[in-house]
Amino acid sequence: MSSGNNKKKVRVITGNEACAEGAIAAGLRFFAGYPITPSSEIAEILSYELPKIGGKFIQMEDEISSMGAVIGASLAGAKSMTATSGPGFSLKQENIGYASMAEVPCVIVNVMRGGPSTGLPTLASQADVMQARWGTHGDHPIIALIPNSVRETFDYTVRAFNLSEKYRVPVILLLDEIIAHVNEKVVLPEENTIETWERVRPDSLTDDYLPYQYTESDVPPMISFGEGYRFHVTGLVHDETGFPTNKQSEINKFLNRLNRKIDRYADDIIQVDEDYEKDAQIGVFAYGSTSRSAKRAVIWAREKGVKVNFVRPGVLWPFPQKQARRLAESTSKILVPEMNLGQIAHEVEWAARGQSEIVKLNRIDGEPINPMEILDAIMEIA
Amino acid sequence: MSSGNNKKKVRVITGNEACAEGAIAAGLRFFAGYPITPSSEIAEILSYELPKIGGKFIQMEDEISSMGAVIGASLAGAKSMTATSGPGFSLKQENIGYASMAEVPCVIVNVMRGGPSTGLPTLASQADVMQARWGTHGDHPIIALIPNSVRETFDYTVRAFNLSEKYRVPVILLLDEIIAHVNEKVVLPEENTIETWERVRPDSLTDDYLPYQYTESDVPPMISFGEGYRFHVTGLVHDETGFPTNKQSEINKFLNRLNRKIDRYADDIIQVDEDYEKDAQIGVFAYGSTSRSAKRAVIWAREKGVKVNFVRPGVLWPFPQKQARRLAESTSKILVPEMNLGQIAHEVEWAARGQSEIVKLNRIDGEPINPMEILDAIMEIA
Amino acid sequence: MEKTKVLPTITIKEVWCKGCGICVEFCPHSVLGMEAGHAVVVNIDACTACGLCEIRCPDFAIMVEKNS
Amino acid sequence: MEKTKVLPTITIKEVWCKGCGICVEFCPHSVLGMEAGHAVVVNIDACTACGLCEIRCPDFAIMVEKNS
Amino acid sequence: MSFRYEIRLSGEGGQGLVLAGKILAEAAAIYDDLNATQSQSYGPEARGGASRSEVIISDDEIDYPKAINIDLLLAFTQEACTKYHEDLKDDGILLIDSDYVTNVPDGKFKVYKLPIIEAARSEIGKIIVANIVALGIIASLVSVISVDAVEKAILSRVPKGTENLNKKAFKLGLEMGKKLTV
Amino acid sequence: MSFRYEIRLSGEGGQGLVLAGKILAEAAAIYDDLNATQSQSYGPEARGGASRSEVIISDDEIDYPKAINIDLLLAFTQEACTKYHEDLKDDGILLIDSDYVTNVPDGKFKVYKLPIIEAARSEIGKIIVANIVALGIIASLVSVISVDAVEKAILSRVPKGTENLNKKAFKLGLEMGKKLTV
Amino acid sequence: MFDYEKYIRKNKFPLIWCPGCGDGIVLKAMLRAIDRIGLDKDEICMVSGIGCSSRLTGYVDFNTLHTTHGRALAFATGVKMAKPQMHVIVVTGDGDATAIGGNHYIHAARRNIDITVVLFNNNIYGMTGGQVSPTTPRNFKASTAPMGNPENSFNISGLAEAAGASFVARGTVYDAIRLDRLIEKAILKKGFSVVEVMTPCPTAFGRRNRLGDGPAMMKLLKEDAVTVSRAAKMDEKELENKIITGVLVDIERPEYTANYQKLIEQMKGIEQ
Amino acid sequence: MFDYEKYIRKNKFPLIWCPGCGDGIVLKAMLRAIDRIGLDKDEICMVSGIGCSSRLTGYVDFNTLHTTHGRALAFATGVKMAKPQMHVIVVTGDGDATAIGGNHYIHAARRNIDITVVLFNNNIYGMTGGQVSPTTPRNFKASTAPMGNPENSFNISGLAEAAGASFVARGTVYDAIRLDRLIEKAILKKGFSVVEVMTPCPTAFGRRNRLGDGPAMMKLLKEDAVTVSRAAKMDEKELENKIITGVLVDIERPEYTANYQKLIEQMKGIEQ
Ligand SMILES: Cc1ncc(C[n+]2csc(CCOP(=O)(O)OP(=O)(O)O)c2C)c(N)n1
Ligand SMILES: Cc1ncc(C[n+]2csc(CCOP(=O)(O)OP(=O)(O)O)c2C)c(N)n1
Ligand code: SF4
Ligand code: SF4
Ligand code: SF4
Ligand code: SF4
Ligand code: SF4
Ligand code: SF4
Ligand SMILES: [Mg+2]
Ligand SMILES: [Mg+2]
C-alpha cells in the first residue's frame, strides 16, 4: 500500500498511485467511486489514505451516485474526486453536466480502456477523448487534461484540482491503462513546494451573498453550505441568486457567461509542448502515452535527417487550436497518432483550415502505438 | 388520444404524435421508456396504441433500464424504440454503446430541450447534436436523423427503423420541443405505401450460424433469440462467433468492420436538400426546426436580390461532409444558424477546410431562431 | 354580568390563496366560505380558533389569531 | 461362493482439473488424492460411487461411473 | 400575394385555450384547406399547463410556428393581457373579457371588450364553454377562416353529448361578434 | 550511446512475477540510479492476475514501456514459454525452469535450463520464493544491474521477518547463475 | 399561530403547486417539526430531486440543493459525509425516490446514514403530467396506463425497512398535526429515517381517477387511514387499501458516519 | 453420472474461474435443474451482467446474453416481454444484482415478472479484484475496506421479498444436491423468483480474510448453514452469522406478462 510520505526519495510507482497521491497533495478530502478496471487502484489507495488524514472515502452503489456524492461533498466544502473508466464515465455524464451547470468544482478521473461498451476491459485506449468534451447533453464548459507519464500524472492531478477550484468547473483527468498500471521511476515534489489553489471567496460576505454573481472575472465567488449563507443550488437555468429563471434575458446572460468562463481563459488553461525545427515540412501532433512513442520517433526521424515539428498538448479541452493552427501553417503534413480512430485528428484538421494535410495513425486493439510504427509513418510522408 | 387509422385524411397533429404513428407504421412492437418532458406524449400514445396491435409497452424504472429492455426485446425479434430528452439521453449512453457494439437494431428518440443538466425543461434546443455522436465511450458507429416538420417526423421515424434494421445499428432520431409539440397540418401516407425494411437474415441457416459473420456487406446477417440458433451476445470485443476475444488480429478485424459499416454506406444514409443558385457567394447550412426559418430567410434574401445557396441536412451523423464541402467551395461565407453554441458550425468548418468562412448564428434561450434574425445575418455578410 | 366572547382574527392572504377550498371543507364550524375563487370568512362568531384551517392550508394563505 | 465387488470408474479430465482439492477434501472415503496439481485416484476400492466428488467439482473435471 | 394570420389566445391554464387553438387550426387546415399550426407555451416541466396558445393560419407554407406579429389577441385575464400584448400589430385586434381585463394596454390596435366568461355562465350556464363562445366571436371577426369551418371543427372535437351545448355557445359568440362589427 | 535492456518474466498468476519485476525495476531505478519501468498484462477485467511482467532498464528516458526486443526471457511454464518467446532477441537469453518447460523453442538465443522451482522447494523449503531464486540467477546473468542493488531491492520489498529466507533464496539463485556463466 | 415566515423564502411565493395540492401542507409540517426541535437554519441542508414535491427546496430558507432526478440521496450522502454535523433532510417524490432513485434509497437505508427522507407519495408523476409511478395502485389510471396500471406497486416503507432503515413512519396531509410529530421523531433519530407522506395530486392523479379535487382527496385520506395500533387488531382483508399510519419501525443499528468517524480515530495511529 | 455435455459449450472450456471458485458448482446445479424440468434449450434465454459469475453465459448452450454491469434484469425484461414463452434465467453476482443493479432487482420483483434469478453471492467483487460489496459482512476486509467494512450489509433475499418477489430461496455450493432442487422450484414458479447461492471466492475474499482456499471456505458454508425449519427453532443470537437455507418465500401474486396479455385481449375490442 503506497503512502503519501517522504516524497524526497526516488520511488517506482504506477500512474494510479501517482494520481491518488497527487489528489491528496492537492487537498482532496472526499472521494466517492465505484470500482472498475483499470481505475480501481485509485479508489483502493484512497480508501486507506483518506481516513488517515481525516478525509472521507465511500464506495457508492454505482457511478451515478458516486458523481452525485462528489458534487454534494464539494458544495459542503470538501475538495472532491471520483475515478472510473469508460462504462462508468458514460454513466456519470448526467451528473457531470450538473456540476458544469451548478459550477461545482470537482475532478473526474477517466482511465481509458478499450471500448465501446465493455470492450477490452484490461487494454489501453484513447477513445474517450471526444466523450470527455461532448458526453453530457447541452452546451457546457469542461476542462480535460491528459498527462503522458507517471510523474506528470501527479502534477496534472494537482493541476486538475487547481483549475477546477479556480474556474468552478468539473475537470476531467484522462489517463489510459498504460499510464495507470506502468511502474515508473519518480521523484515527487515535497509537500511544501506544491502550489494548491482554493475556490475564490467573496471579498466581503454580506447577507445577500449571490452564489452566481456576475463579476468581472465571470467566475462567481463561492462559499460552502453551512457557512451561514443559505443559498440555493439547482440544475435548472438560474439567475445570480441561484434560483430558476425562464426570463430570456437571464437565460442568455447566464448560459453565455457559463460557457464564456472557459473560452476566455483558454490561454491560461491550455498547456502545450511545442518543439519546432527550422523549415520542417512534417508535423507530429500527439498526446497522452502515445506522445512518448511519438517523441522517440521524432528523435529518430531527426537523426535520419528528417525535419519534424512536434506538438504535444497536455490539455485537450479547451482544444489548443492556436497551437494546432501554428503547426499546420508551419508544415505541409501533420501526423496524428492516437489510440482511437482519429478523434483528435479531426480537431487538428478543423484547426488546420486546410493549411496542412492531416495524416492519421490509429490503433484500436489495445496495444500502445510504438515508436517504430510512428517513425515508419513519418518516413512515409517525409 | 390519436389513433393510427384512416391516414388518407387531413389531420392536425404534433411531432410527438407523428413519431408514435411513424414508429407503428414502421413495425414497432416494443417500446420501453421513462417519462420526460418534452418527449412524454410519445410514450403516452404508445401505451395505448401498442397493446391494441399486440405490441408491448413498458414504463421502466429509469432510462438505463429502458434502453436495456429495448436491446433485449430487439434481440428477441421485436422492432424496438425508446424516447427521452437530454437528461435521459445522457443516462442511456452506456447501453446505446452496447447496442452499437452488439449491433442491435433499435431507435432512440431524443426530443431536445434546453440544457445542460435539468436546464430549461419546457423550452427547445438543438444542443445535443454532438452528444448524439460522441455521448458514449469508445469509437462506435451511430446514425442520427433530424426532421424539420411534423410530416417529416413521420417519415424520418419510419426511416430510422429501416436504417437501424438494415445496418444493425442504433439510430438516433433528434426532435426538438418545437416539432414535438407544434400542431401541424398533415396528410399521412397510406399503410400499404410505406416501405419498411427488415433485418437481413442469413440465406441458409446452418447449424453453425455466425451472429457476427464477416460478409461482403460488412453487416452480419441476424436472427433472433428463440429461433433455434443458440448464439452468444456480449458487449466485450468478440469474434464472428460472438464470443469474447483478446487476439489482436480479431480485435482489429472486428472494430474496423464495426465502424467501417457506417462509413462505407454514408452516401446511402445521408440525406441532404441542396438548393444552389448560380454564382452565389453566401451559403446557409441549417437543420431541424431552424432550417424552416432559414428557408424562409433565404427566400426573402433572394427576393432582395442576394444570391444564396441553401443546404439542409436531414441526417447529421454520419456527417454530410461532401455536401458541406461543396457548399464551402461554392461560397465565400457560410451562415450556420442553430439553437446551440455552434456545434454543427464546427463540423461545417472542418469540412470546409478553409474554403469558406463560417459565420455562426446561435440562440440558446429556448426561443426558436426566427426568419428575420437569419435574414438580418444574411444581409450582414452579403 | 355576562362576558362578551373575544373573537379570533382570521387573516386570509388573497394573493397566496388559490381557492382550493380545503380550509372551507374542513372547518368544523363552517366559519369559512368561498368567494370569487378565494376563501372568505362568513361566520366569524362560530370560530373556535382551533387552527385547523391554518394547519391544512397548503398555500400559507390563512392565519388564525386567538385574541383575549 | 463370494461375489467380488465391481468397482466404479472414476475419470479425471486433467486438462480441466485445476487442482482445487474440493473433491479430495469432501470424498467421504478418502478415495482421492492430489498429485502434481491434479486430482488422482488413490484408493478406488473404497469408492462407493456416491458421486459427491463429481457434483462438487467446479470444473466438470471428475466423473464417476457406477459399474455392474 | 400569400397571407399569414396570427392569433394568440391567452389566459390561465384550465380555460380551454389550447383546445380552442387546436380547433381554430383544424378549422383552417381541414375544413378551409389552408395551412395552419398551433403551439403553446408550458410552465416548469409539463405541469401548470399552457398560459398561451397560438395559431398561425396561411395559404402558404408556415415556416415559423410561433407568433411574432399578431393579428388577433384574446385575453381572458389581466395578467395575460399585460404580458402578451406587445407583439400585437398596430392594425390588429385585441379581444378582452371586460370583467377580468380592466386596464387596457394602449396601442393603435382595435380593442373589443366583451363579458365573455360571464356570458357563458349566464346564457349557457357553463363557464367552461367560454372558450367556445370566444371562438364564435373570433369566427365572426376574422375573415381568413369561415364560420362554417370553425363550427365543424368544434363539433368534431368536443365530447359526444355536448354538441348542442357547444353549438349554442358558438352561436352566442357569433352574435356577440356581429354586434361589434356593425 | 545509451542502452535499453528488456526483461520479460513469464509464468502463471500467483508465481510472484509481478513482484519480481517490480523489484528489478526498483533495483535499477533506486539503487543503480538508472531509469526503469515495469508493466504487466492482465486477464479479463482484473482477475486471473498477470501472466507476464516486463521490465525495461535504460540509462536514457524510457518512452515506450512495453517490451518489443527482449534481452532476457524467464519462463516458468511451458505455455508462457511458447506464448512469449517470439520477441526474444537473437543474442538474447532464454531462462527456463527445466522441470516445467520441456520443449524449448529454437532460435539463435542462449538457453539456460535450471530446476528453479524445485531448487526453491528442496534447498529453501518454500516454492513461493522461486521468484527470488530467479532474481538471483538473473542478477548473476545480467550486467546492467548490480547484484547489490537487486539484493537491496528485495529486502526493501519482502514482508518483515522473511528477510533471511529471501536472502538465502537470492544467494541460491546467484550460485546457480554463476555455475551457468563459467 | 405558528410563524412560518422565519423559515420561508417569502419572495418566492406564491407556491408553484396547483390549487389543492397537498405538498404545501407537508412543507408546513416540516417547518413546525424543525422549529420544535429548534434546529439552527444554517445547520440544515435540504436536498431534493426533480418533481413537483422536489421544488420545495426553493421555498425554504436553509442550505438548499435541488439535484437531478432520483439522485437526491446520492448528493445528500456527499453533503453528510463532508459535514456530518449538518442535519441533512431529503425531500423527494414517489417517482424520484423509488422509481429512478430506488437504488440510492435502499443503499442509503443499508448504510443507515443519518439522513431524514420526507417522501411525498402522491401515487403519480405529478410534474410530468400523470404517468404511472411505482406506487400507483394496480388498475388505477395514469397517462401511461390508460386502461389501468398492469403493474403491482411498492410498499415503499416496507422496502426501506427491509433495506435497513432504522426509522420508518407514515402519515397523511389530512392528519397534519400528527404529521409534524412523525417528522420530528425522524429528524431526531440518529440513522436513516423515512417519513412517507400520503398527499393528494388532484391535477395528475385525482382528476384522471375521478377522485375529485383537493378537499375530496383529503377526505379519502381521512377514511383510509388507520393507526398502527388499530391496524394491529385488523385482519388482512380489513386492511386492504388501508393506509397504516404512525411509526412503523424504530430500531437501533450502527450509523454510517459514526462508523466512519471511528475508522478515522482508529487510523490516526498509523504513520502518514 | 449426469451428462453435462448436452448443455455446455465444450470448446469454451476450461472455465475462466479460479481454482476452488464455487461458480462452477452452481453452474452444474443449474444444468441439472434445467435437465430435470426438461426445458428445450432453444426456449431458454440466459442473461447475465458483468462479473466472474456473469461469465457463465459464455459456457452454456442456450440463447445467451452477456449485458452491461448491473443491467441483466433490464435486458431480460425486454426479452421476456418480446417472447413471453421463453424461459428467461438471469445469472448475476452480488455486486451486479444488488450494488449497481439494485434498482432493477427490486423493480423486477415488484412487477413479479416471470424471470428466475440465480444470484451468485460471494460477498465480494471478484472480477475487479476484491472490492467491498453490499453483501460483504461488516468489518470483513476488502481492497476498498482495508481496515474492515464500515457499512452494514444487505439481506438480499429479504430485499427481494419486500419488493414483491413471489419465490425466494437460498442455498450453498456445499449442499450442491439441494441446490439444484431449489433452482428447479424457482424456474417452475410463474413469477419473479430468486435463488441466492452462497459461493466461495477464495481469490478475492477468502485470501484477504484468512478463510483459506476453496475447500476450506466450503467447510465454512457447511458449518454456517441452517435450514429454514431448523432456523425456526433458533433465537436471534443463535442465528447470528448463520446462513438460512431452503425456500424462504413461495406465494402467489399477479405476474406481469400475464397481466399484460390480459390487457392486450381487453384492447382487441377497441377499433384501430
Ligand atoms: C433523468 C430524468 N428523467 C426524467 C425526468 C422527468 N421527470 C421530472 S419529475 C419526474 C417524476 C416526478 O414524480 P415524483 O417524483 O413522484 O414527484 P411529483 O411530481 O409527483 O411530486 C420525471 C419523470 C428528469 N427530469 N430527469
Ligand atoms: C458500469 C460498470 N461499472 C463497473 C464495472 C466494473 N465491474 C466489473 S464486474 C464488477 C463487480 C463484480 O462483482 P459481482 O457482481 O459480485 O460478480 P463476481 O465477480 O463477484 O462474481 C465491477 C464493479 C463495469 N464493468 N461496468
Ligand atoms: S386552504 Fe388556503 S389556499 Fe385553499 S382556499 Fe383556504 S386559504 Fe385558500
Ligand atoms: S380556526 Fe377552526 S374554527 Fe376557526 S375557521 Fe379555522 S378551522 Fe374554522
Ligand atoms: S474438484 Fe475438480 S478441479 Fe478440483 S481438484 Fe477435484 S477434479 Fe480437480
Ligand atoms: S464417488 Fe464418492 S466415494 Fe467415490 S470418489 Fe467420489 S466422493 Fe469419493
Ligand atoms: S401536478 Fe399534482 S403534485 Fe404537481 S403541483 Fe399539481 S397537484 Fe401538486
Ligand atoms: S476471483 Fe473469485 S469469483 Fe472470480 S473466479 Fe476467482 S474465485 Fe471465482
Ligand atoms: Mg409523485
Ligand atoms: Mg460477487
CSV table of C-alpha atoms in Angstrom, one decimal, chain A residues 10-13 17 36-37 41 113 118 121-122 177-178 181-185 289 292-293 295-296 367-372, chain F residues 2 22 25-26 28-30 33-40 42-46 52 60-66 68 157:
chain,number,residue,atom,x,y,z
A,10,VAL,CA,13.3,8.0,-5.6
A,11,ARG,CA,10.4,5.7,-5.9
A,12,VAL,CA,8.9,3.3,-8.5
A,13,ILE,CA,5.1,3.8,-8.6
A,17,GLU,CA,-0.7,5.6,-7.3
A,36,ILE,CA,-13.8,-0.5,-12.5
A,37,THR,CA,-10.7,-1.8,-14.2
A,41,GLU,CA,-6.4,1.1,-7.6
A,113,ARG,CA,-9.7,1.3,-21.7
A,118,THR,CA,-17.5,-3.4,-22.1
A,121,PRO,CA,-11.5,-4.0,-20.1
A,122,THR,CA,-7.8,-4.6,-19.4
A,177,GLU,CA,-4.5,1.7,-18.9
A,178,ILE,CA,-0.7,2.0,-19.7
A,181,HIS,CA,-0.5,0.5,-14.4
A,182,VAL,CA,3.0,1.0,-15.5
A,183,ASN,CA,5.6,1.3,-12.7
A,184,GLU,CA,7.9,4.2,-13.3
A,185,LYS,CA,10.8,5.9,-11.5
A,289,SER,CA,1.0,7.9,-23.6
A,292,ARG,CA,6.0,9.4,-25.7
A,293,SER,CA,6.4,7.0,-28.5
A,295,LYS,CA,8.6,11.9,-29.2
A,296,ARG,CA,11.1,9.0,-29.6
A,367,GLU,CA,-1.7,-2.2,-27.8
A,368,PRO,CA,0.1,1.1,-27.4
A,369,ILE,CA,1.5,2.6,-30.6
A,370,ASN,CA,5.2,2.0,-30.6
A,371,PRO,CA,7.9,4.4,-31.8
A,372,MET,CA,8.8,2.3,-34.8
F,2,SER,CA,22.5,4.8,-24.4
F,22,LYS,CA,8.8,-4.5,-9.6
F,25,ALA,CA,12.8,-2.1,-11.6
F,26,GLU,CA,13.4,-0.7,-8.1
F,28,ALA,CA,17.8,-0.4,-11.3
F,29,ALA,CA,15.9,2.8,-10.5
F,30,ILE,CA,16.5,3.4,-6.9
F,33,ASP,CA,20.2,5.2,-10.4
F,34,LEU,CA,19.1,4.1,-13.9
F,35,ASN,CA,15.7,4.5,-15.5
F,36,ALA,CA,13.3,1.6,-15.2
F,37,THR,CA,9.7,0.7,-15.9
F,38,GLN,CA,7.7,-2.4,-15.0
F,39,SER,CA,4.4,-3.3,-16.5
F,40,GLN,CA,2.2,-6.4,-16.8
F,42,TYR,CA,-3.9,-8.8,-17.3
F,43,GLY,CA,-6.7,-11.3,-18.0
F,44,PRO,CA,-10.3,-10.3,-18.2
F,45,GLU,CA,-11.0,-7.3,-16.0
F,46,ALA,CA,-8.6,-7.6,-13.1
F,52,ARG,CA,3.7,-11.8,-17.8
F,60,ASP,CA,18.0,7.2,-21.0
F,61,GLU,CA,14.3,8.2,-20.8
F,62,ILE,CA,12.1,5.2,-21.4
F,63,ASP,CA,9.5,6.3,-23.9
F,64,TYR,CA,7.9,3.0,-24.6
F,65,PRO,CA,7.2,0.9,-21.5
F,66,LYS,CA,6.4,-2.4,-23.3
F,68,ILE,CA,9.5,-5.3,-28.1
F,157,ARG,CA,10.1,-5.3,-0.6
